[in-house]
JSON list of C-alpha atoms in Angstrom, two decimals:
[
{"chain": "A", "resi": 1, "resn": "GLY", "atom": "CA", "xyz": [118.16, 98.76, -98.58]},
{"chain": "A", "resi": 2, "resn": "ALA", "atom": "CA", "xyz": [115.06, 100.69, -97.65]},
{"chain": "A", "resi": 3, "resn": "GLY", "atom": "CA", "xyz": [111.74, 99.84, -99.20]},
{"chain": "A", "resi": 4, "resn": "VAL", "atom": "CA", "xyz": [109.32, 102.16, -100.96]},
{"chain": "A", "resi": 5, "resn": "SER", "atom": "CA", "xyz": [108.52, 105.11, -98.73]},
{"chain": "A", "resi": 6, "resn": "GLN", "atom": "CA", "xyz": [105.43, 107.29, -98.97]},
{"chain": "A", "resi": 7, "resn": "THR", "atom": "CA", "xyz": [104.76, 110.55, -97.19]},
{"chain": "A", "resi": 8, "resn": "PRO", "atom": "CA", "xyz": [102.64, 111.60, -95.51]},
{"chain": "A", "resi": 9, "resn": "SER", "atom": "CA", "xyz": [101.10, 108.40, -94.15]},
{"chain": "A", "resi": 10, "resn": "ASN", "atom": "CA", "xyz": [97.86, 110.27, -93.46]},
{"chain": "A", "resi": 11, "resn": "LYS", "atom": "CA", "xyz": [96.49, 113.47, -94.92]},
{"chain": "A", "resi": 12, "resn": "VAL", "atom": "CA", "xyz": [93.25, 115.20, -94.04]},
{"chain": "A", "resi": 13, "resn": "THR", "atom": "CA", "xyz": [92.32, 118.11, -96.26]},
{"chain": "A", "resi": 14, "resn": "GLU", "atom": "CA", "xyz": [89.32, 120.30, -96.89]},
{"chain": "A", "resi": 15, "resn": "LYS", "atom": "CA", "xyz": [87.31, 119.99, -100.06]},
{"chain": "A", "resi": 16, "resn": "GLY", "atom": "CA", "xyz": [88.74, 122.25, -102.74]},
{"chain": "A", "resi": 17, "resn": "LYS", "atom": "CA", "xyz": [92.28, 122.25, -101.42]},
{"chain": "A", "resi": 18, "resn": "TYR", "atom": "CA", "xyz": [95.43, 121.12, -103.24]},
{"chain": "A", "resi": 19, "resn": "VAL", "atom": "CA", "xyz": [97.48, 118.15, -102.00]},
{"chain": "A", "resi": 20, "resn": "GLU", "atom": "CA", "xyz": [100.78, 116.55, -102.88]},
{"chain": "A", "resi": 21, "resn": "LEU", "atom": "CA", "xyz": [101.65, 112.96, -102.10]},
{"chain": "A", "resi": 22, "resn": "ARG", "atom": "CA", "xyz": [105.26, 111.84, -102.27]},
{"chain": "A", "resi": 23, "resn": "CYS", "atom": "CA", "xyz": [106.81, 108.49, -103.17]},
{"chain": "A", "resi": 24, "resn": "ASP", "atom": "CA", "xyz": [110.45, 107.48, -102.67]},
{"chain": "A", "resi": 25, "resn": "PRO", "atom": "CA", "xyz": [111.03, 104.30, -104.67]},
{"chain": "A", "resi": 26, "resn": "ILE", "atom": "CA", "xyz": [113.65, 101.66, -104.04]},
{"chain": "A", "resi": 27, "resn": "SER", "atom": "CA", "xyz": [117.01, 102.94, -105.29]},
{"chain": "A", "resi": 28, "resn": "GLY", "atom": "CA", "xyz": [117.69, 101.88, -108.85]},
{"chain": "A", "resi": 29, "resn": "HIS", "atom": "CA", "xyz": [114.10, 100.98, -109.69]},
{"chain": "A", "resi": 30, "resn": "THR", "atom": "CA", "xyz": [113.22, 102.51, -113.03]},
{"chain": "A", "resi": 31, "resn": "ALA", "atom": "CA", "xyz": [109.52, 101.70, -112.99]},
{"chain": "A", "resi": 32, "resn": "LEU", "atom": "CA", "xyz": [107.15, 103.53, -110.64]},
{"chain": "A", "resi": 33, "resn": "TYR", "atom": "CA", "xyz": [103.40, 103.11, -110.31]},
{"chain": "A", "resi": 34, "resn": "TRP", "atom": "CA", "xyz": [100.65, 105.03, -108.57]},
{"chain": "A", "resi": 35, "resn": "TYR", "atom": "CA", "xyz": [97.43, 103.29, -107.54]},
{"chain": "A", "resi": 36, "resn": "ARG", "atom": "CA", "xyz": [94.34, 104.30, -105.59]},
{"chain": "A", "resi": 37, "resn": "GLN", "atom": "CA", "xyz": [92.65, 101.79, -103.30]},
{"chain": "A", "resi": 38, "resn": "SER", "atom": "CA", "xyz": [89.22, 102.20, -101.77]},
{"chain": "A", "resi": 39, "resn": "LEU", "atom": "CA", "xyz": [87.97, 99.99, -98.96]},
{"chain": "A", "resi": 40, "resn": "GLY", "atom": "CA", "xyz": [87.25, 96.48, -100.18]},
{"chain": "A", "resi": 41, "resn": "GLN", "atom": "CA", "xyz": [88.59, 97.13, -103.67]},
{"chain": "A", "resi": 42, "resn": "GLY", "atom": "CA", "xyz": [91.69, 96.21, -105.61]},
{"chain": "A", "resi": 43, "resn": "PRO", "atom": "CA", "xyz": [94.36, 98.79, -106.38]},
{"chain": "A", "resi": 44, "resn": "GLU", "atom": "CA", "xyz": [93.09, 101.01, -109.21]},
{"chain": "A", "resi": 45, "resn": "PHE", "atom": "CA", "xyz": [95.79, 101.98, -111.70]},
{"chain": "A", "resi": 46, "resn": "LEU", "atom": "CA", "xyz": [96.48, 105.70, -112.03]},
{"chain": "A", "resi": 47, "resn": "ILE", "atom": "CA", "xyz": [99.84, 106.24, -113.75]},
{"chain": "A", "resi": 48, "resn": "TYR", "atom": "CA", "xyz": [103.06, 104.39, -114.57]},
{"chain": "A", "resi": 49, "resn": "PHE", "atom": "CA", "xyz": [106.53, 105.89, -115.07]},
{"chain": "A", "resi": 50, "resn": "GLN", "atom": "CA", "xyz": [109.54, 104.39, -116.79]},
{"chain": "A", "resi": 51, "resn": "GLY", "atom": "CA", "xyz": [112.39, 106.66, -115.77]},
{"chain": "A", "resi": 52, "resn": "THR", "atom": "CA", "xyz": [111.32, 110.27, -115.89]},
{"chain": "A", "resi": 53, "resn": "GLY", "atom": "CA", "xyz": [108.51, 109.91, -118.39]},
{"chain": "A", "resi": 54, "resn": "ALA", "atom": "CA", "xyz": [104.95, 108.78, -117.89]},
{"chain": "A", "resi": 55, "resn": "ALA", "atom": "CA", "xyz": [104.69, 105.58, -119.91]},
{"chain": "A", "resi": 56, "resn": "ASP", "atom": "CA", "xyz": [100.96, 105.34, -119.30]},
{"chain": "A", "resi": 57, "resn": "ASP", "atom": "CA", "xyz": [98.72, 107.88, -117.57]},
{"chain": "A", "resi": 58, "resn": "SER", "atom": "CA", "xyz": [95.44, 106.43, -118.78]},
{"chain": "A", "resi": 59, "resn": "GLY", "atom": "CA", "xyz": [94.23, 105.77, -115.23]},
{"chain": "A", "resi": 60, "resn": "LEU", "atom": "CA", "xyz": [94.24, 109.36, -114.05]},
{"chain": "A", "resi": 61, "resn": "PRO", "atom": "CA", "xyz": [90.53, 110.06, -113.50]},
{"chain": "A", "resi": 62, "resn": "ASN", "atom": "CA", "xyz": [90.51, 113.68, -114.69]},
{"chain": "A", "resi": 63, "resn": "ASP", "atom": "CA", "xyz": [92.70, 116.73, -115.14]},
{"chain": "A", "resi": 64, "resn": "ARG", "atom": "CA", "xyz": [92.72, 117.47, -111.41]},
{"chain": "A", "resi": 65, "resn": "PHE", "atom": "CA", "xyz": [95.25, 114.67, -111.05]},
{"chain": "A", "resi": 66, "resn": "PHE", "atom": "CA", "xyz": [98.84, 115.03, -112.18]},
{"chain": "A", "resi": 67, "resn": "ALA", "atom": "CA", "xyz": [102.08, 113.22, -111.35]},
{"chain": "A", "resi": 68, "resn": "VAL", "atom": "CA", "xyz": [105.73, 113.97, -111.95]},
{"chain": "A", "resi": 69, "resn": "ARG", "atom": "CA", "xyz": [109.04, 112.18, -111.60]},
{"chain": "A", "resi": 70, "resn": "PRO", "atom": "CA", "xyz": [111.55, 114.81, -112.72]},
{"chain": "A", "resi": 71, "resn": "GLU", "atom": "CA", "xyz": [114.78, 112.98, -111.95]},
{"chain": "A", "resi": 72, "resn": "GLY", "atom": "CA", "xyz": [113.62, 109.43, -112.43]},
{"chain": "A", "resi": 73, "resn": "SER", "atom": "CA", "xyz": [113.51, 108.70, -108.71]},
{"chain": "A", "resi": 74, "resn": "VAL", "atom": "CA", "xyz": [111.09, 110.47, -106.33]},
{"chain": "A", "resi": 75, "resn": "SER", "atom": "CA", "xyz": [107.59, 110.98, -107.65]},
{"chain": "A", "resi": 76, "resn": "THR", "atom": "CA", "xyz": [104.86, 113.37, -106.56]},
{"chain": "A", "resi": 77, "resn": "LEU", "atom": "CA", "xyz": [101.16, 112.85, -107.15]},
{"chain": "A", "resi": 78, "resn": "LYS", "atom": "CA", "xyz": [99.32, 116.16, -107.20]},
{"chain": "A", "resi": 79, "resn": "ILE", "atom": "CA", "xyz": [95.58, 116.57, -106.77]},
{"chain": "A", "resi": 80, "resn": "GLN", "atom": "CA", "xyz": [93.95, 119.93, -107.35]},
{"chain": "A", "resi": 81, "resn": "ARG", "atom": "CA", "xyz": [90.55, 121.06, -106.06]},
{"chain": "A", "resi": 82, "resn": "THR", "atom": "CA", "xyz": [90.11, 117.92, -104.00]},
{"chain": "A", "resi": 83, "resn": "GLU", "atom": "CA", "xyz": [86.68, 116.34, -103.76]},
{"chain": "A", "resi": 84, "resn": "ARG", "atom": "CA", "xyz": [85.25, 114.00, -101.11]},
{"chain": "A", "resi": 85, "resn": "GLY", "atom": "CA", "xyz": [85.30, 111.21, -103.70]},
{"chain": "A", "resi": 86, "resn": "ASP", "atom": "CA", "xyz": [89.09, 111.47, -103.84]},
{"chain": "A", "resi": 87, "resn": "SER", "atom": "CA", "xyz": [89.27, 109.99, -100.34]},
{"chain": "A", "resi": 88, "resn": "ALA", "atom": "CA", "xyz": [91.17, 106.69, -100.55]},
{"chain": "A", "resi": 89, "resn": "VAL", "atom": "CA", "xyz": [94.54, 105.10, -99.85]},
{"chain": "A", "resi": 90, "resn": "TYR", "atom": "CA", "xyz": [97.05, 106.12, -102.51]},
{"chain": "A", "resi": 91, "resn": "LEU", "atom": "CA", "xyz": [99.64, 103.43, -103.08]},
{"chain": "A", "resi": 92, "resn": "CYS", "atom": "CA", "xyz": [102.97, 103.77, -104.82]},
{"chain": "A", "resi": 93, "resn": "ALA", "atom": "CA", "xyz": [105.03, 100.84, -106.09]},
{"chain": "A", "resi": 94, "resn": "SER", "atom": "CA", "xyz": [108.37, 100.49, -107.82]},
{"chain": "A", "resi": 95, "resn": "SER", "atom": "CA", "xyz": [110.15, 97.74, -109.73]},
{"chain": "A", "resi": 96, "resn": "ARG", "atom": "CA", "xyz": [113.46, 97.18, -111.52]},
{"chain": "A", "resi": 97, "resn": "GLY", "atom": "CA", "xyz": [111.66, 97.21, -114.82]},
{"chain": "A", "resi": 98, "resn": "SER", "atom": "CA", "xyz": [108.41, 96.25, -116.42]},
{"chain": "A", "resi": 99, "resn": "ASN", "atom": "CA", "xyz": [107.10, 92.78, -115.66]},
{"chain": "A", "resi": 100, "resn": "THR", "atom": "CA", "xyz": [109.22, 92.30, -112.57]},
{"chain": "A", "resi": 101, "resn": "GLU", "atom": "CA", "xyz": [108.15, 92.27, -108.92]},
{"chain": "A", "resi": 102, "resn": "ALA", "atom": "CA", "xyz": [106.57, 95.52, -107.87]},
{"chain": "A", "resi": 103, "resn": "PHE", "atom": "CA", "xyz": [107.21, 96.55, -104.26]},
{"chain": "A", "resi": 104, "resn": "PHE", "atom": "CA", "xyz": [104.55, 98.67, -102.60]},
{"chain": "A", "resi": 105, "resn": "GLY", "atom": "CA", "xyz": [104.84, 101.51, -100.15]},
{"chain": "A", "resi": 106, "resn": "GLN", "atom": "CA", "xyz": [102.63, 101.64, -97.07]},
{"chain": "A", "resi": 107, "resn": "GLY", "atom": "CA", "xyz": [100.32, 104.12, -98.75]},
{"chain": "A", "resi": 108, "resn": "THR", "atom": "CA", "xyz": [98.98, 107.57, -97.97]},
{"chain": "A", "resi": 109, "resn": "ARG", "atom": "CA", "xyz": [95.47, 107.65, -96.56]},
{"chain": "A", "resi": 110, "resn": "LEU", "atom": "CA", "xyz": [93.83, 110.76, -97.98]},
{"chain": "A", "resi": 111, "resn": "THR", "atom": "CA", "xyz": [90.64, 112.02, -96.38]},
{"chain": "A", "resi": 112, "resn": "VAL", "atom": "CA", "xyz": [88.82, 114.95, -97.94]},
{"chain": "A", "resi": 113, "resn": "VAL", "atom": "CA", "xyz": [86.32, 116.55, -95.57]},
{"chain": "B", "resi": 1, "resn": "GLY", "atom": "CA", "xyz": [92.77, 98.16, -122.22]},
{"chain": "B", "resi": 2, "resn": "GLU", "atom": "CA", "xyz": [93.36, 95.27, -119.90]},
{"chain": "B", "resi": 3, "resn": "ASN", "atom": "CA", "xyz": [90.56, 94.12, -117.59]},
{"chain": "B", "resi": 4, "resn": "VAL", "atom": "CA", "xyz": [91.04, 91.55, -114.84]},
{"chain": "B", "resi": 5, "resn": "GLU", "atom": "CA", "xyz": [88.14, 89.72, -113.21]},
{"chain": "B", "resi": 6, "resn": "GLN", "atom": "CA", "xyz": [88.65, 87.79, -109.97]},
{"chain": "B", "resi": 7, "resn": "HIS", "atom": "CA", "xyz": [86.46, 85.21, -108.24]},
{"chain": "B", "resi": 8, "resn": "PRO", "atom": "CA", "xyz": [85.29, 84.54, -105.63]},
{"chain": "B", "resi": 9, "resn": "SER", "atom": "CA", "xyz": [85.16, 87.80, -103.71]},
{"chain": "B", "resi": 10, "resn": "THR", "atom": "CA", "xyz": [85.11, 85.92, -100.41]},
{"chain": "B", "resi": 11, "resn": "LEU", "atom": "CA", "xyz": [86.27, 82.41, -99.56]},
{"chain": "B", "resi": 12, "resn": "SER", "atom": "CA", "xyz": [86.05, 80.58, -96.26]},
{"chain": "B", "resi": 13, "resn": "VAL", "atom": "CA", "xyz": [87.86, 77.28, -95.69]},
{"chain": "B", "resi": 14, "resn": "GLN", "atom": "CA", "xyz": [88.75, 75.04, -92.78]},
{"chain": "B", "resi": 15, "resn": "GLU", "atom": "CA", "xyz": [92.36, 74.90, -91.70]},
{"chain": "B", "resi": 16, "resn": "GLY", "atom": "CA", "xyz": [94.15, 72.23, -93.70]},
{"chain": "B", "resi": 17, "resn": "ASP", "atom": "CA", "xyz": [91.83, 72.47, -96.70]},
{"chain": "B", "resi": 18, "resn": "SER", "atom": "CA", "xyz": [92.84, 73.88, -100.08]},
{"chain": "B", "resi": 19, "resn": "ALA", "atom": "CA", "xyz": [91.82, 77.25, -101.46]},
{"chain": "B", "resi": 20, "resn": "VAL", "atom": "CA", "xyz": [91.55, 78.20, -105.12]},
{"chain": "B", "resi": 21, "resn": "ILE", "atom": "CA", "xyz": [91.15, 81.72, -106.50]},
{"chain": "B", "resi": 22, "resn": "LYS", "atom": "CA", "xyz": [90.56, 82.33, -110.20]},
{"chain": "B", "resi": 23, "resn": "CYS", "atom": "CA", "xyz": [91.22, 85.28, -112.48]},
{"chain": "B", "resi": 24, "resn": "THR", "atom": "CA", "xyz": [90.54, 86.04, -116.11]},
{"chain": "B", "resi": 25, "resn": "TYR", "atom": "CA", "xyz": [92.15, 88.73, -118.23]},
{"chain": "B", "resi": 26, "resn": "SER", "atom": "CA", "xyz": [91.14, 90.35, -121.47]},
{"chain": "B", "resi": 27, "resn": "ASP", "atom": "CA", "xyz": [94.36, 91.43, -123.21]},
{"chain": "B", "resi": 28, "resn": "SER", "atom": "CA", "xyz": [96.05, 88.54, -125.01]},
{"chain": "B", "resi": 29, "resn": "ALA", "atom": "CA", "xyz": [99.29, 90.58, -125.02]},
{"chain": "B", "resi": 30, "resn": "SER", "atom": "CA", "xyz": [99.54, 90.34, -121.22]},
{"chain": "B", "resi": 31, "resn": "ASN", "atom": "CA", "xyz": [102.55, 88.28, -120.27]},
{"chain": "B", "resi": 32, "resn": "TYR", "atom": "CA", "xyz": [103.18, 88.68, -116.55]},
{"chain": "B", "resi": 33, "resn": "PHE", "atom": "CA", "xyz": [100.78, 87.58, -113.81]},
{"chain": "B", "resi": 34, "resn": "PRO", "atom": "CA", "xyz": [101.65, 88.28, -110.16]},
{"chain": "B", "resi": 35, "resn": "TRP", "atom": "CA", "xyz": [99.62, 87.47, -107.05]},
{"chain": "B", "resi": 36, "resn": "TYR", "atom": "CA", "xyz": [99.67, 89.73, -104.01]},
{"chain": "B", "resi": 37, "resn": "LYS", "atom": "CA", "xyz": [98.61, 89.16, -100.41]},
{"chain": "B", "resi": 38, "resn": "GLN", "atom": "CA", "xyz": [97.36, 92.12, -98.40]},
{"chain": "B", "resi": 39, "resn": "GLU", "atom": "CA", "xyz": [96.77, 91.85, -94.67]},
{"chain": "B", "resi": 40, "resn": "LEU", "atom": "CA", "xyz": [94.49, 94.34, -92.99]},
{"chain": "B", "resi": 41, "resn": "GLY", "atom": "CA", "xyz": [96.01, 97.80, -92.91]},
{"chain": "B", "resi": 42, "resn": "LYS", "atom": "CA", "xyz": [99.21, 96.67, -94.62]},
{"chain": "B", "resi": 43, "resn": "ARG", "atom": "CA", "xyz": [100.73, 97.03, -98.05]},
{"chain": "B", "resi": 44, "resn": "PRO", "atom": "CA", "xyz": [100.25, 94.37, -100.76]},
{"chain": "B", "resi": 45, "resn": "GLN", "atom": "CA", "xyz": [103.13, 91.90, -100.93]},
{"chain": "B", "resi": 46, "resn": "LEU", "atom": "CA", "xyz": [104.03, 89.57, -103.78]},
{"chain": "B", "resi": 47, "resn": "ILE", "atom": "CA", "xyz": [103.58, 85.89, -102.99]},
{"chain": "B", "resi": 48, "resn": "ILE", "atom": "CA", "xyz": [104.12, 84.31, -106.41]},
{"chain": "B", "resi": 49, "resn": "ASP", "atom": "CA", "xyz": [104.21, 85.30, -110.06]},
{"chain": "B", "resi": 50, "resn": "ILE", "atom": "CA", "xyz": [104.18, 83.57, -113.43]},
{"chain": "B", "resi": 51, "resn": "ARG", "atom": "CA", "xyz": [105.16, 84.58, -116.94]},
{"chain": "B", "resi": 52, "resn": "SER", "atom": "CA", "xyz": [103.35, 83.62, -120.10]},
{"chain": "B", "resi": 53, "resn": "ASN", "atom": "CA", "xyz": [106.01, 81.16, -121.24]},
{"chain": "B", "resi": 54, "resn": "VAL", "atom": "CA", "xyz": [105.25, 78.94, -118.23]},
{"chain": "B", "resi": 55, "resn": "GLY", "atom": "CA", "xyz": [102.06, 77.00, -117.49]},
{"chain": "B", "resi": 56, "resn": "GLU", "atom": "CA", "xyz": [102.54, 76.32, -113.81]},
{"chain": "B", "resi": 57, "resn": "LYS", "atom": "CA", "xyz": [104.75, 77.43, -110.96]},
{"chain": "B", "resi": 58, "resn": "LYS", "atom": "CA", "xyz": [104.93, 76.17, -107.41]},
{"chain": "B", "resi": 59, "resn": "ASP", "atom": "CA", "xyz": [106.46, 77.50, -104.22]},
{"chain": "B", "resi": 60, "resn": "GLN", "atom": "CA", "xyz": [105.87, 75.28, -101.18]},
{"chain": "B", "resi": 61, "resn": "ARG", "atom": "CA", "xyz": [102.12, 75.41, -100.41]},
{"chain": "B", "resi": 62, "resn": "ILE", "atom": "CA", "xyz": [101.37, 77.94, -103.14]},
{"chain": "B", "resi": 63, "resn": "ALA", "atom": "CA", "xyz": [100.99, 77.25, -106.85]},
{"chain": "B", "resi": 64, "resn": "VAL", "atom": "CA", "xyz": [99.80, 79.26, -109.81]},
{"chain": "B", "resi": 65, "resn": "THR", "atom": "CA", "xyz": [98.54, 77.90, -113.13]},
{"chain": "B", "resi": 66, "resn": "LEU", "atom": "CA", "xyz": [98.12, 79.82, -116.37]},
{"chain": "B", "resi": 67, "resn": "ASN", "atom": "CA", "xyz": [95.97, 78.98, -119.38]},
{"chain": "B", "resi": 68, "resn": "LYS", "atom": "CA", "xyz": [96.91, 81.44, -122.12]},
{"chain": "B", "resi": 69, "resn": "THR", "atom": "CA", "xyz": [94.35, 80.13, -124.57]},
{"chain": "B", "resi": 70, "resn": "ALA", "atom": "CA", "xyz": [91.48, 80.68, -122.18]},
{"chain": "B", "resi": 71, "resn": "LYS", "atom": "CA", "xyz": [93.12, 83.77, -120.68]},
{"chain": "B", "resi": 72, "resn": "HIS", "atom": "CA", "xyz": [92.76, 82.68, -117.12]},
{"chain": "B", "resi": 73, "resn": "PHE", "atom": "CA", "xyz": [95.07, 81.95, -114.23]},
{"chain": "B", "resi": 74, "resn": "SER", "atom": "CA", "xyz": [94.53, 80.54, -110.76]},
{"chain": "B", "resi": 75, "resn": "LEU", "atom": "CA", "xyz": [96.12, 80.57, -107.33]},
{"chain": "B", "resi": 76, "resn": "HIS", "atom": "CA", "xyz": [96.13, 77.35, -105.33]},
{"chain": "B", "resi": 77, "resn": "ILE", "atom": "CA", "xyz": [96.94, 77.27, -101.63]},
{"chain": "B", "resi": 78, "resn": "THR", "atom": "CA", "xyz": [97.21, 73.83, -100.04]},
{"chain": "B", "resi": 79, "resn": "GLU", "atom": "CA", "xyz": [97.16, 72.91, -96.35]},
{"chain": "B", "resi": 80, "resn": "THR", "atom": "CA", "xyz": [95.79, 76.32, -95.44]},
{"chain": "B", "resi": 81, "resn": "GLN", "atom": "CA", "xyz": [96.70, 77.85, -92.10]},
{"chain": "B", "resi": 82, "resn": "PRO", "atom": "CA", "xyz": [95.02, 80.68, -90.14]},
{"chain": "B", "resi": 83, "resn": "GLU", "atom": "CA", "xyz": [97.90, 83.00, -91.07]},
{"chain": "B", "resi": 84, "resn": "ASP", "atom": "CA", "xyz": [96.90, 82.61, -94.73]},
{"chain": "B", "resi": 85, "resn": "SER", "atom": "CA", "xyz": [93.81, 84.70, -93.93]},
{"chain": "B", "resi": 86, "resn": "ALA", "atom": "CA", "xyz": [94.10, 87.93, -95.93]},
{"chain": "B", "resi": 87, "resn": "VAL", "atom": "CA", "xyz": [92.93, 89.57, -99.13]},
{"chain": "B", "resi": 88, "resn": "TYR", "atom": "CA", "xyz": [94.54, 88.17, -102.27]},
{"chain": "B", "resi": 89, "resn": "PHE", "atom": "CA", "xyz": [94.83, 90.10, -105.52]},
{"chain": "B", "resi": 90, "resn": "CYS", "atom": "CA", "xyz": [95.71, 88.84, -108.96]},
{"chain": "B", "resi": 91, "resn": "ALA", "atom": "CA", "xyz": [97.15, 91.17, -111.59]},
{"chain": "B", "resi": 92, "resn": "ALA", "atom": "CA", "xyz": [98.10, 91.16, -115.25]},
{"chain": "B", "resi": 93, "resn": "SER", "atom": "CA", "xyz": [100.74, 93.18, -117.04]},
{"chain": "B", "resi": 94, "resn": "ASP", "atom": "CA", "xyz": [101.23, 93.66, -120.76]},
{"chain": "B", "resi": 95, "resn": "GLN", "atom": "CA", "xyz": [104.49, 94.37, -122.55]},
{"chain": "B", "resi": 96, "resn": "GLY", "atom": "CA", "xyz": [104.13, 98.03, -121.68]},
{"chain": "B", "resi": 97, "resn": "GLY", "atom": "CA", "xyz": [104.42, 97.12, -118.01]},
{"chain": "B", "resi": 98, "resn": "LYS", "atom": "CA", "xyz": [101.18, 98.53, -116.65]},
{"chain": "B", "resi": 99, "resn": "LEU", "atom": "CA", "xyz": [99.87, 96.27, -113.85]},
{"chain": "B", "resi": 100, "resn": "ILE", "atom": "CA", "xyz": [96.10, 95.90, -113.64]},
{"chain": "B", "resi": 101, "resn": "PHE", "atom": "CA", "xyz": [94.64, 94.29, -110.52]},
{"chain": "B", "resi": 102, "resn": "GLY", "atom": "CA", "xyz": [91.58, 92.18, -109.89]},
{"chain": "B", "resi": 103, "resn": "GLN", "atom": "CA", "xyz": [89.00, 93.14, -107.30]},
{"chain": "B", "resi": 104, "resn": "GLY", "atom": "CA", "xyz": [90.43, 90.88, -104.60]},
{"chain": "B", "resi": 105, "resn": "THR", "atom": "CA", "xyz": [89.41, 87.74, -102.68]},
{"chain": "B", "resi": 106, "resn": "GLU", "atom": "CA", "xyz": [89.03, 87.83, -98.94]},
{"chain": "B", "resi": 107, "resn": "LEU", "atom": "CA", "xyz": [90.24, 84.46, -97.69]},
{"chain": "B", "resi": 108, "resn": "SER", "atom": "CA", "xyz": [89.28, 83.32, -94.21]},
{"chain": "B", "resi": 109, "resn": "VAL", "atom": "CA", "xyz": [90.88, 80.17, -92.80]},
{"chain": "B", "resi": 110, "resn": "LYS", "atom": "CA", "xyz": [88.98, 78.84, -89.77]},
{"chain": "B", "resi": 111, "resn": "PRO", "atom": "CA", "xyz": [90.96, 76.93, -87.17]}
]
């Protein structure tokens, strides 16, 4: 079947604006992860869902960041009042369960100008 | 929380030589340790993983070793080829399932 799909692939937004990034996981995968990757760095953990609930949101940097997964499938990462420091590639991954192979999407490159 | 340190940050080897990348983790409850390869502009892809009930795992030219007592694990690539050039990331996951990544190693294999 299809892999993890993220939309949009690129997003340019003005400082202060609101953005939504979408992740379509592999069908049947209960675990979903959001990461942020800056150039030359490893993926930085943001939030992890098991089903519909956030099992761990300790990586969200502040209250401008929020993520939902209302039906246990598609997830949306929401960033309010964007700042230039939010510019990065946002990666989504899904897996059948915890501690199994996580498959990554191609990422959304967010640029805040 | 979990913290994963990875070394070296860059590694250059001649084609045919071996490459070794090392990681340490802080949370003794971590029990799953995957390794990902990321080529420029592409998504990370799993190349091998190991669970805490196993000390070593091998898949063709790639092997991973795990020392639970010392809380470190290593990736070994033998007979390196130019197409092995990429950034490699280690990660650790505890029972809760959260995956924490190392900072990455940029491997360059010179023909």
